[in-house]
Coordinates of C-alpha atoms in Angstrom, one line a residue:
M1 CA 3.5 -8.8 -19.8
E2 CA 4.5 -5.0 -18.9
L3 CA 3.1 -3.3 -16.0
N4 CA 1.9 0.6 -16.0
V5 CA 3.4 2.4 -13.3
L6 CA 1.2 5.3 -12.1
S7 CA 3.5 7.8 -9.8
L8 CA 1.4 10.7 -8.6
G9 CA 3.7 11.9 -5.7
K10 CA 1.5 13.7 -2.8
Y11 CA -1.8 13.0 -3.4
N12 CA -4.9 13.5 -1.6
Y13 CA -6.3 9.8 -0.2
E14 CA -10.2 10.2 -1.4
K15 CA -9.4 11.5 -4.6
S16 CA -7.0 8.4 -5.1
L17 CA -9.8 6.0 -3.8
E18 CA -12.0 7.8 -6.8
L19 CA -9.1 7.0 -9.3
Q20 CA -8.8 3.4 -7.9
F21 CA -12.7 2.6 -8.6
D22 CA -12.3 4.2 -11.9
L23 CA -9.1 2.1 -13.0
L24 CA -10.6 -0.8 -11.4
K25 CA -13.8 -0.7 -13.7
K26 CA -11.4 -0.3 -16.8
R27 CA -9.2 -3.3 -15.9
Q28 CA -12.3 -5.3 -15.4
E29 CA -13.6 -4.2 -18.8
D30 CA -10.1 -5.0 -20.2
K31 CA -9.5 -1.1 -21.3
I32 CA -6.2 -0.9 -19.4
K33 CA -3.1 -3.1 -18.5
D34 CA -2.3 -4.1 -15.1
T35 CA -1.5 -0.8 -13.2
L36 CA 0.5 0.0 -10.2
I37 CA -0.5 3.4 -8.6
L38 CA 2.7 4.6 -6.2
V39 CA 1.6 7.9 -4.0
E40 CA 2.4 9.8 -0.6
H41 CA -0.6 10.8 1.2
P42 CA -1.2 13.5 3.6
H43 CA -2.0 12.7 7.2
V44 CA -5.3 10.1 7.2
I45 CA -6.7 7.5 8.9
T46 CA -8.7 4.6 7.1
L47 CA -11.2 2.2 8.5
G48 CA -11.4 -1.0 6.8
K49 CA -14.6 -2.7 6.5
N50 CA -14.2 -5.0 9.4
A51 CA -12.8 -2.0 11.6
H52 CA -13.4 -1.4 15.0
K53 CA -13.9 2.7 15.8
E54 CA -12.6 2.2 19.4
N55 CA -9.1 1.4 17.7
I56 CA -8.8 5.2 16.7
L57 CA -7.6 6.3 20.4
V58 CA -8.5 9.9 19.9
S59 CA -11.8 12.2 19.3
G60 CA -13.0 13.0 15.6
E61 CA -12.1 16.6 16.9
H62 CA -8.6 15.9 17.8
L63 CA -8.2 14.5 14.4
K64 CA -10.0 17.7 12.6
K65 CA -7.5 20.1 14.6
N66 CA -4.3 18.3 13.6
G67 CA -5.4 18.2 10.0
I68 CA -5.8 14.6 10.1
D69 CA -8.4 13.0 7.5
L70 CA -10.4 10.3 8.3
V71 CA -12.0 7.7 6.1
E72 CA -14.1 4.7 5.9
I73 CA -13.3 2.5 2.9
N74 CA -14.1 -1.0 1.7
R75 CA -10.8 -2.8 1.8
G76 CA -10.0 -5.5 4.3
G77 CA -8.5 -5.2 7.6
D78 CA -8.9 -2.5 10.5
V79 CA -7.7 0.9 11.0
T80 CA -4.4 2.3 9.7
Y81 CA -2.3 5.5 9.2
H82 CA -1.2 7.1 5.8
G83 CA 1.3 10.4 5.8
P84 CA 4.3 11.8 4.4
G85 CA 7.6 9.3 4.4
Q86 CA 5.3 6.6 3.6
I87 CA 5.0 4.7 0.0
V88 CA 1.7 3.8 -0.5
G89 CA 0.9 1.9 -3.6
Y90 CA -2.4 0.1 -5.2
P91 CA -2.3 -2.3 -7.6
I92 CA -5.2 -2.7 -9.9
I93 CA -4.3 -6.4 -11.2
N94 CA -6.1 -8.8 -12.6
I95 CA -4.9 -12.1 -10.9
K96 CA -7.2 -14.2 -12.8
E97 CA -4.9 -13.4 -16.0
K98 CA -2.0 -14.0 -13.6
K99 CA -3.2 -17.1 -12.3
M100 CA -3.1 -16.3 -8.9
G101 CA -5.9 -16.4 -6.1
I102 CA -5.9 -13.6 -3.4
K103 CA -3.5 -15.8 -1.1
D104 CA -0.9 -16.3 -3.8
F105 CA -1.2 -12.2 -4.4
V106 CA -0.9 -11.3 -0.9
S107 CA 2.0 -13.7 -0.5
K108 CA 4.0 -12.2 -3.2
L109 CA 3.4 -8.7 -2.3
E110 CA 4.6 -9.5 1.0
E111 CA 7.7 -11.6 -0.8
V112 CA 8.6 -8.2 -2.4
F113 CA 9.3 -6.1 0.7
I114 CA 11.2 -9.3 2.5
A115 CA 13.4 -9.4 -0.4
L116 CA 13.9 -5.8 -0.9
L117 CA 14.8 -4.9 2.9
N118 CA 16.9 -8.2 3.3
E119 CA 19.1 -7.4 -0.1
K120 CA 19.4 -3.8 0.4
Y121 CA 19.4 -3.2 4.1
G122 CA 20.1 -7.0 5.4
I123 CA 17.3 -6.4 7.6
I124 CA 15.4 -9.8 8.3
A125 CA 11.7 -9.1 7.7
I126 CA 9.0 -11.6 8.1
R127 CA 5.7 -12.7 7.5
D128 CA 3.0 -13.3 10.5
N129 CA 0.7 -16.6 10.5
I130 CA -2.1 -14.4 12.2
N131 CA -1.4 -10.9 11.0
N132 CA -0.8 -9.7 7.7
G133 CA 1.9 -7.4 6.4
V134 CA 5.7 -7.3 6.7
W135 CA 7.4 -7.4 10.2
V136 CA 10.6 -6.6 11.8
D137 CA 10.8 -8.2 15.2
K138 CA 7.1 -7.5 16.7
N139 CA 7.1 -4.3 14.6
K140 CA 5.2 -3.8 11.3
I141 CA 6.8 -2.3 8.5
V142 CA 4.7 -2.7 5.7
A143 CA 0.7 -3.0 6.0
L144 CA -1.7 -4.6 4.0
G145 CA -5.4 -4.3 2.6
L146 CA -6.9 -5.6 -0.5
A147 CA -10.2 -5.9 -2.1
V148 CA -11.0 -8.0 -5.4
K149 CA -13.9 -7.2 -7.4
R150 CA -14.4 -9.4 -10.6
W151 CA -10.6 -10.8 -10.2
V152 CA -9.0 -7.3 -10.1
T153 CA -7.2 -5.9 -7.1
M154 CA -7.7 -2.4 -5.3
H155 CA -6.2 -0.9 -2.2
G156 CA -2.8 -2.2 -1.4
F157 CA 0.2 -1.2 0.5
A158 CA 2.0 1.1 3.0
F159 CA 5.6 0.9 3.3
N160 CA 6.8 3.1 6.3
V161 CA 10.1 4.3 4.9
G162 CA 10.8 7.6 6.9
T163 CA 7.4 8.0 8.4
D164 CA 6.5 9.7 11.9
L165 CA 6.0 7.2 14.1
N166 CA 4.1 9.3 16.7
F167 CA 1.0 9.5 14.4
F168 CA 0.5 5.8 14.8
N169 CA 0.2 6.1 18.7
L170 CA -3.4 7.9 17.4
I171 CA -4.7 4.3 16.5
V172 CA -4.2 0.4 17.3
P173 CA -2.3 0.0 14.1
C174 CA -4.5 -2.5 12.1
G175 CA -6.2 -3.5 15.6
V176 CA -3.2 -5.4 16.6
Q177 CA -2.5 -5.0 20.5
G178 CA 0.8 -5.4 21.8
R179 CA 2.8 -4.9 18.5
G180 CA 4.6 -1.6 17.4
V181 CA 5.2 -0.1 14.2
T182 CA 8.8 0.7 12.6
T183 CA 10.4 2.3 9.8
V184 CA 13.4 1.6 7.5
E185 CA 15.0 5.2 8.6
K186 CA 14.4 4.4 12.4
L187 CA 16.2 0.3 11.5
T188 CA 19.0 1.9 9.4
G189 CA 19.6 5.2 11.5
K190 CA 19.7 6.5 7.9
E191 CA 17.9 9.1 5.7
V192 CA 16.1 7.4 2.7
D193 CA 15.6 8.8 -0.1
L194 CA 11.7 8.3 -1.3
E195 CA 12.6 8.6 -4.9
Q196 CA 15.2 6.0 -4.9
E197 CA 13.0 3.5 -2.5
K198 CA 10.4 3.6 -5.4
S199 CA 12.8 2.6 -7.9
D200 CA 13.8 -0.2 -6.1
L201 CA 10.6 -1.3 -4.8
L202 CA 9.4 -1.4 -8.5
R203 CA 12.2 -3.5 -9.6
Y204 CA 11.6 -6.2 -6.9
F205 CA 7.8 -5.8 -7.6
I206 CA 8.2 -6.5 -11.3
E207 CA 10.9 -9.5 -11.0
I208 CA 8.6 -11.2 -8.4
F209 CA 5.1 -10.7 -10.3
N210 CA 6.9 -11.6 -13.5
Y211 CA 6.3 -8.6 -15.6
T212 CA 8.7 -8.0 -18.4
S213 CA 8.9 -4.3 -17.9
I214 CA 7.0 -1.2 -16.4
K215 CA 5.8 1.9 -18.6
E216 CA 5.4 5.2 -16.7
V217 CA 2.2 6.8 -17.4
T218 CA 0.0 9.6 -16.6
I219 CA -3.6 9.5 -15.6
D220 CA -4.4 11.1 -19.0
D221 CA -2.9 7.8 -20.5
L222 CA -5.2 5.8 -18.9
E223 CA -8.5 8.2 -20.2
V224 CA -10.5 5.6 -22.4

């Protein structure tokens, strides 16, 4: 099975959310194939449907003054930050066709990053039995938050490659107290090429999710 890959580069969060809903409907109606959106967002804090607003540690005025958007959305999970230096992925995938439950899907998503970090960098990344995502010691390196509508997934993952960690001080990341956040660059002490990292991520993604190949597409290609 081929996977569509839509790489948007730097792209506004709310526009990407509208795009997700559009592609979700098309995938539900079998008008498009499974599609993975890859994007890098300007500064934004998002609140999942189970979020506690007290996990945002600064005022709305402070966020606005510093050019940080705040968006409430329908994914699971609490509060998280997206910004430059982070690879964000939104899989629009029919898990029923892939004979998966949501837990299997989440586990495979985690496995993508566990394998990539271990094999490429020698970084030992793990799952947590209580908090989803991917962790290195007590620091989260990949945040996960998903929604599933009529067997099709949306929202997805945020992979901290070269993210400025100071922005995470504005929130309690994912609502988890006593844990930190890290990046590939912090762990390796080296600058990482984001485009190369996307390429490597895709290689692991298609292998672990058993796609035969990828097809690079544009938004226009997905207009049906």
